[in-house]
Short mmCIF file of C-alpha atoms in Angstrom, two decimals:
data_model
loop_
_atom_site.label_atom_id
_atom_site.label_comp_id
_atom_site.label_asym_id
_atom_site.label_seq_id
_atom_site.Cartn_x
_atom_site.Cartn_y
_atom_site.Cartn_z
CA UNK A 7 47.01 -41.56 -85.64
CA UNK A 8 45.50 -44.88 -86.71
CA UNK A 9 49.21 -45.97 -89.04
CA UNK A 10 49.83 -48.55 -86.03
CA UNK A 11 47.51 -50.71 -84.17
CA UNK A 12 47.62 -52.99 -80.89
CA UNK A 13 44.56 -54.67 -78.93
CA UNK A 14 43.86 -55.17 -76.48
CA UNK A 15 44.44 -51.82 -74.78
CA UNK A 16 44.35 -53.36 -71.66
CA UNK A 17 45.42 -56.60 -70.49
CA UNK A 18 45.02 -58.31 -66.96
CA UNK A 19 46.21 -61.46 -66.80
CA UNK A 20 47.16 -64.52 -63.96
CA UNK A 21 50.60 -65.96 -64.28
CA UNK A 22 49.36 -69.42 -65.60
CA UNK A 23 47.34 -67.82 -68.14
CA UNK A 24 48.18 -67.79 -72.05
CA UNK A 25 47.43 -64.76 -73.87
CA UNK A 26 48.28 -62.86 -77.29
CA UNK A 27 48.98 -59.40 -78.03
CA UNK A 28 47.93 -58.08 -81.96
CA UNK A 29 49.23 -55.33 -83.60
CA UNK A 30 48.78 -54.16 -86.89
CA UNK A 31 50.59 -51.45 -89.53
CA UNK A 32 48.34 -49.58 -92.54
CA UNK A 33 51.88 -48.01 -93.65
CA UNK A 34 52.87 -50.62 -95.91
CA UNK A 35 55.91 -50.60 -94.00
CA UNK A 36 58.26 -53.98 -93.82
CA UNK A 37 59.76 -53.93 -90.63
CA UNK A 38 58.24 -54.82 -86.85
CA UNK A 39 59.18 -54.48 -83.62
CA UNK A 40 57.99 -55.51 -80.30
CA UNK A 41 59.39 -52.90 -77.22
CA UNK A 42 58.84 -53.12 -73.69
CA UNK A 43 58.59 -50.20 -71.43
CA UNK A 44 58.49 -50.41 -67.52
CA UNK A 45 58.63 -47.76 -65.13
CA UNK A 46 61.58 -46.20 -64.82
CA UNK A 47 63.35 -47.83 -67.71
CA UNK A 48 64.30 -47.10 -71.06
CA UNK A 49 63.02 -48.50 -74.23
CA UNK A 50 63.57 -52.36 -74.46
CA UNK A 51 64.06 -53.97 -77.97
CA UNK A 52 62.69 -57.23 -77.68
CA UNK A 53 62.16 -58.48 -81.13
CA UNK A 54 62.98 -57.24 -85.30
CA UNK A 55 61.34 -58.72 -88.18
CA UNK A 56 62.40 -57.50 -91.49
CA UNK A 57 59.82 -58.98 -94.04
CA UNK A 58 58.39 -61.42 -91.95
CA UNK A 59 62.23 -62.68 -90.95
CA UNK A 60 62.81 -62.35 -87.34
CA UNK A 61 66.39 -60.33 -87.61
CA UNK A 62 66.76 -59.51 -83.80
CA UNK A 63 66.01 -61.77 -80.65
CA UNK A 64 67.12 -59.46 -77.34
CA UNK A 65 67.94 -62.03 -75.05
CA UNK A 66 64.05 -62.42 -74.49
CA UNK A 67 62.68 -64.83 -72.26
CA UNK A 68 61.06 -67.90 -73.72
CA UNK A 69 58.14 -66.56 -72.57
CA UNK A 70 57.62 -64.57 -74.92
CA UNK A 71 56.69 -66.06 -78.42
CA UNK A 72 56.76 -63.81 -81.34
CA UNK A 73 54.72 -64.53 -84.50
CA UNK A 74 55.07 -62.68 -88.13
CA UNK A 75 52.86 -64.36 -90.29
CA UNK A 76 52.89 -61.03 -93.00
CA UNK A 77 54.43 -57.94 -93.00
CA UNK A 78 51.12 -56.40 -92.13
CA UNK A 79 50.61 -58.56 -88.38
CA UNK A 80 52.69 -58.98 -85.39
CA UNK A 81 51.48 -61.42 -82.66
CA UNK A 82 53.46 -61.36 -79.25
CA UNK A 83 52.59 -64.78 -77.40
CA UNK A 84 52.28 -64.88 -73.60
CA UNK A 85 52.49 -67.20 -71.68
CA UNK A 86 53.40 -68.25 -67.69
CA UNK A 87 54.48 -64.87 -67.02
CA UNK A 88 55.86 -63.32 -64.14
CA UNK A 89 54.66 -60.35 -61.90
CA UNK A 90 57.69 -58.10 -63.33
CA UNK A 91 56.85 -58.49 -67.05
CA UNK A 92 54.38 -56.05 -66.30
CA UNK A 93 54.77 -53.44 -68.54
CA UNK A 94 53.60 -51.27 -71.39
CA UNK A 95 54.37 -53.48 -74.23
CA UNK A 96 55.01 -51.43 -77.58
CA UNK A 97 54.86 -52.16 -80.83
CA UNK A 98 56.68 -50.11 -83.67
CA UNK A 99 56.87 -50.53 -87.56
CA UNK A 100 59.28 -48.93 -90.18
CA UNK A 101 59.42 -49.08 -93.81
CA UNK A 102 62.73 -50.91 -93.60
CA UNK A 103 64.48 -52.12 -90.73
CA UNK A 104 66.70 -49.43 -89.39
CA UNK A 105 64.80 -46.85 -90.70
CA UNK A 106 62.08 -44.44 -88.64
CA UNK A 107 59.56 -45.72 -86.16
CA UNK A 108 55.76 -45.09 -85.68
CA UNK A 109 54.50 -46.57 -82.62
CA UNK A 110 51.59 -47.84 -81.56
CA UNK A 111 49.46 -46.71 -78.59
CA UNK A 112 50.52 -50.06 -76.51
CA UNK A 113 49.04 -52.77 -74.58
CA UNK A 114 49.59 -51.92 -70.93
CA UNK A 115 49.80 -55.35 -69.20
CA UNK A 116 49.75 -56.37 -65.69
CA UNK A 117 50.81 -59.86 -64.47
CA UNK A 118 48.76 -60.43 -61.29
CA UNK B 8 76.76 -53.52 -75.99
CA UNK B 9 76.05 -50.27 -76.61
CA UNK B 10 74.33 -47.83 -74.16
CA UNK B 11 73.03 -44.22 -74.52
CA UNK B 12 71.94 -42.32 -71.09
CA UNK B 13 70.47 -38.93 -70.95
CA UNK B 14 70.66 -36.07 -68.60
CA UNK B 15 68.27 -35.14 -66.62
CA UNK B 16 66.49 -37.66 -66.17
CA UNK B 17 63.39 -34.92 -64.93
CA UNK B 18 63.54 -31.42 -65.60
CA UNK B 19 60.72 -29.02 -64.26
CA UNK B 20 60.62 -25.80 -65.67
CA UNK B 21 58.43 -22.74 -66.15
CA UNK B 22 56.46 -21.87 -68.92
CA UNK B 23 58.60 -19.34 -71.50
CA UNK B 24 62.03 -20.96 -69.77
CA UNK B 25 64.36 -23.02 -71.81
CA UNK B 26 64.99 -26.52 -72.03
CA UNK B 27 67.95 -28.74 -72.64
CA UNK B 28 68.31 -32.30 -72.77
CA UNK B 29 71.48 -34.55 -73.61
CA UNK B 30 72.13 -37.66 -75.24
CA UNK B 31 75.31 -39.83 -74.91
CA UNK B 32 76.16 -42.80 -76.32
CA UNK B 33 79.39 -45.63 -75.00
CA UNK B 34 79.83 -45.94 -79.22
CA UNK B 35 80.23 -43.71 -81.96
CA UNK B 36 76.37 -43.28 -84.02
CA UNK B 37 75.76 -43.89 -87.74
CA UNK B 38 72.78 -41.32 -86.84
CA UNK B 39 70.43 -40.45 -83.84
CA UNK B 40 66.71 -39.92 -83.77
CA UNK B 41 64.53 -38.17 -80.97
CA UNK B 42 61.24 -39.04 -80.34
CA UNK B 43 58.53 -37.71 -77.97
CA UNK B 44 56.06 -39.56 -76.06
CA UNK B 45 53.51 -37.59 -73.70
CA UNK B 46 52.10 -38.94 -70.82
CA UNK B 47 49.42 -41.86 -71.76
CA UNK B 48 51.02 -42.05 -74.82
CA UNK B 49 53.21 -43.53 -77.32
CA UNK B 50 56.68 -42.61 -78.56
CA UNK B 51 56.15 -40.19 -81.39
CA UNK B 52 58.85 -39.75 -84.63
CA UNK B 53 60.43 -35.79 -84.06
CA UNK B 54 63.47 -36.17 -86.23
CA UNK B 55 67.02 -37.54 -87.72
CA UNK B 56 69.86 -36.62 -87.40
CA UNK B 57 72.93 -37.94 -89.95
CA UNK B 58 76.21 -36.08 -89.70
CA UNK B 59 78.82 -35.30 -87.30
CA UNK B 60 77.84 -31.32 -86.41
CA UNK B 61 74.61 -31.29 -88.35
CA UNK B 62 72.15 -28.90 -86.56
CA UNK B 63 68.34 -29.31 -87.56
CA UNK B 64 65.41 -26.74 -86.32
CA UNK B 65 61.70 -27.61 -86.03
CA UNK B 66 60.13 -24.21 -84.54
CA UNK B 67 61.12 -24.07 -80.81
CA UNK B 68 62.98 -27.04 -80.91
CA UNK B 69 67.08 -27.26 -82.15
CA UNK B 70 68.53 -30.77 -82.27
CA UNK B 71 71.94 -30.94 -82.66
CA UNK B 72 74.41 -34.45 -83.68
CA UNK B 73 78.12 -33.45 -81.95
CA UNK B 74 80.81 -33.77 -83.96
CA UNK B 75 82.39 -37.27 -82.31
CA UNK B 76 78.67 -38.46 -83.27
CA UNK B 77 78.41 -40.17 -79.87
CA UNK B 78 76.46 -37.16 -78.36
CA UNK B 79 73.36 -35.18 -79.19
CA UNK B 80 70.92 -32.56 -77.73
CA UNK B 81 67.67 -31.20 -78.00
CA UNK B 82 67.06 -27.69 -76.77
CA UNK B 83 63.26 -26.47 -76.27
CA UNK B 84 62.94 -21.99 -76.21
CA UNK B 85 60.56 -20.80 -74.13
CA UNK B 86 58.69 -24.14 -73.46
CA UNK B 87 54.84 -24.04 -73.36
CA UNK B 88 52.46 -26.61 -71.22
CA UNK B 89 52.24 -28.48 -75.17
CA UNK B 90 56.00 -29.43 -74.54
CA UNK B 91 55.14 -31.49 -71.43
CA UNK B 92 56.16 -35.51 -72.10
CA UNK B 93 59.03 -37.50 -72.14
CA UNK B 94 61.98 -37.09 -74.84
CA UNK B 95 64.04 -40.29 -75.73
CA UNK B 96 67.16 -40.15 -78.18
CA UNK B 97 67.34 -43.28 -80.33
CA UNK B 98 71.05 -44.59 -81.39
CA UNK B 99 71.20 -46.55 -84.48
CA UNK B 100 73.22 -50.19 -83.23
CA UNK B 101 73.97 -52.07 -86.83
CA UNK B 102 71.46 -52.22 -89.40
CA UNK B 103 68.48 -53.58 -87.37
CA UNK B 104 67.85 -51.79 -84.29
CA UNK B 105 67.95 -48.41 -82.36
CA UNK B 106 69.18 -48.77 -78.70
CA UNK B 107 66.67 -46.21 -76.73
CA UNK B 108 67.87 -43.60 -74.61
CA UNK B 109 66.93 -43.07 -70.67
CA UNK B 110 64.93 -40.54 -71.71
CA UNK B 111 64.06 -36.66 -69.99
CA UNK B 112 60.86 -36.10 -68.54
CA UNK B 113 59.82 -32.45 -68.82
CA UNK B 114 57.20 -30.91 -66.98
CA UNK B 115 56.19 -27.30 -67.59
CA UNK B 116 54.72 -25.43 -64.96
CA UNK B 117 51.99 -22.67 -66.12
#
């Protein structure tokens, strides 16, 4: 399934460092989301945009700076993170907001 | 805010057994989706369900929306090693978001 992509695959990174995650949709699809996963957790919502409008902010740490600049891109900025945002970080697009999800295969990122 | 939790959280059974998994929501559903996601992998779209009681097949797999639409299952007959990964229930929250469930691990043991 290529619908959904996210680079890097892979991401080490210090906790003064500044980084960005990418992820891109082929779907045509106007909705993006930005999910964390840790171990032994459910599904976190982090962040909605419905046509490039962020719609949903879940209580994320400043952090973490979110950038739509089409409906096509999603950035997710990082930035002094801490050892427990490690985590496979998801990103998901739908052809409305609300409606079905297809996934992309993640950025797994550890916060040394 | 709302929260869905699932039961089991692991469930090892042997291949040809059945398999059950339950979704509960704290709020009352507009609709419910299940994904999969198999280890290494990413969540993966299996289906919707819309109204209270509605029952939807896929092969092996029966999903089923309760009739309170704050609960749902997914039952698996006579699971096969393919089956093995983690199934999440999605609750729709508002117009925006779905609120993830716990999520079942299955593993099936050849």
């Amino acid at each position: 399934e290529t619908g959904v992509t996210q680079t890097p695959r892979h991401l080490v990174m210090g906790m003064t460092n500044k980084k960005s995650l990418k992820c891109e949709q082929h779907l045509g699809h106007n909705a993006m989301y930005w999910y964390k996963q840790s171990a032994k957790k459910p599904l976190e919502l982090m962040f909605v945009y419905n046509f490039k409008e962020q719609t949903e902010n879940n209580s994320v740490p400043s952090r973490f700076s979110p950038e739509c600049p089409n409906s096509s891109h999603l950035f997710l900025h990082l930035h002094t993170l801490q050892p427990e945002d490690s985590a496979l970080y998801l990103c998901a697009s739908s052809l409305t907001s609300g409606e079905t999800q297809y996934f992309g295969p993640g950025t797994r990122l550890l916060v040394l | 805010g709302q929260q869905v939790m699932q039961i089991p959280q692991y469930q090892h059974v042997q291949e040809g057994e059945d398999f059950t998994t339950y979704c509960n929501s704290s709020t009352t559903l507009s609709n419910i989706q299940w994904y999969k996601q198999r280890p290494g992998g990413h969540p993966v779209f299996l289906i919707q369900l819309v109204k209270s009681g509605e029952v939807k097949k896929q092969k092996r797999l029966t999903f089923q929306f309760g009739e309170a639409k704050k609960n749902s299952s997914l039952h698996i007959t006579a699971t096969q090693t393919t089956d093995v990964g983690t199934y999440f229930c999605a609750g729709r929250e508002g117009t925006y978001k779905y609120i993830f469930g716990t999520g079942t691990r299955l593993k099936v043991l050849a």
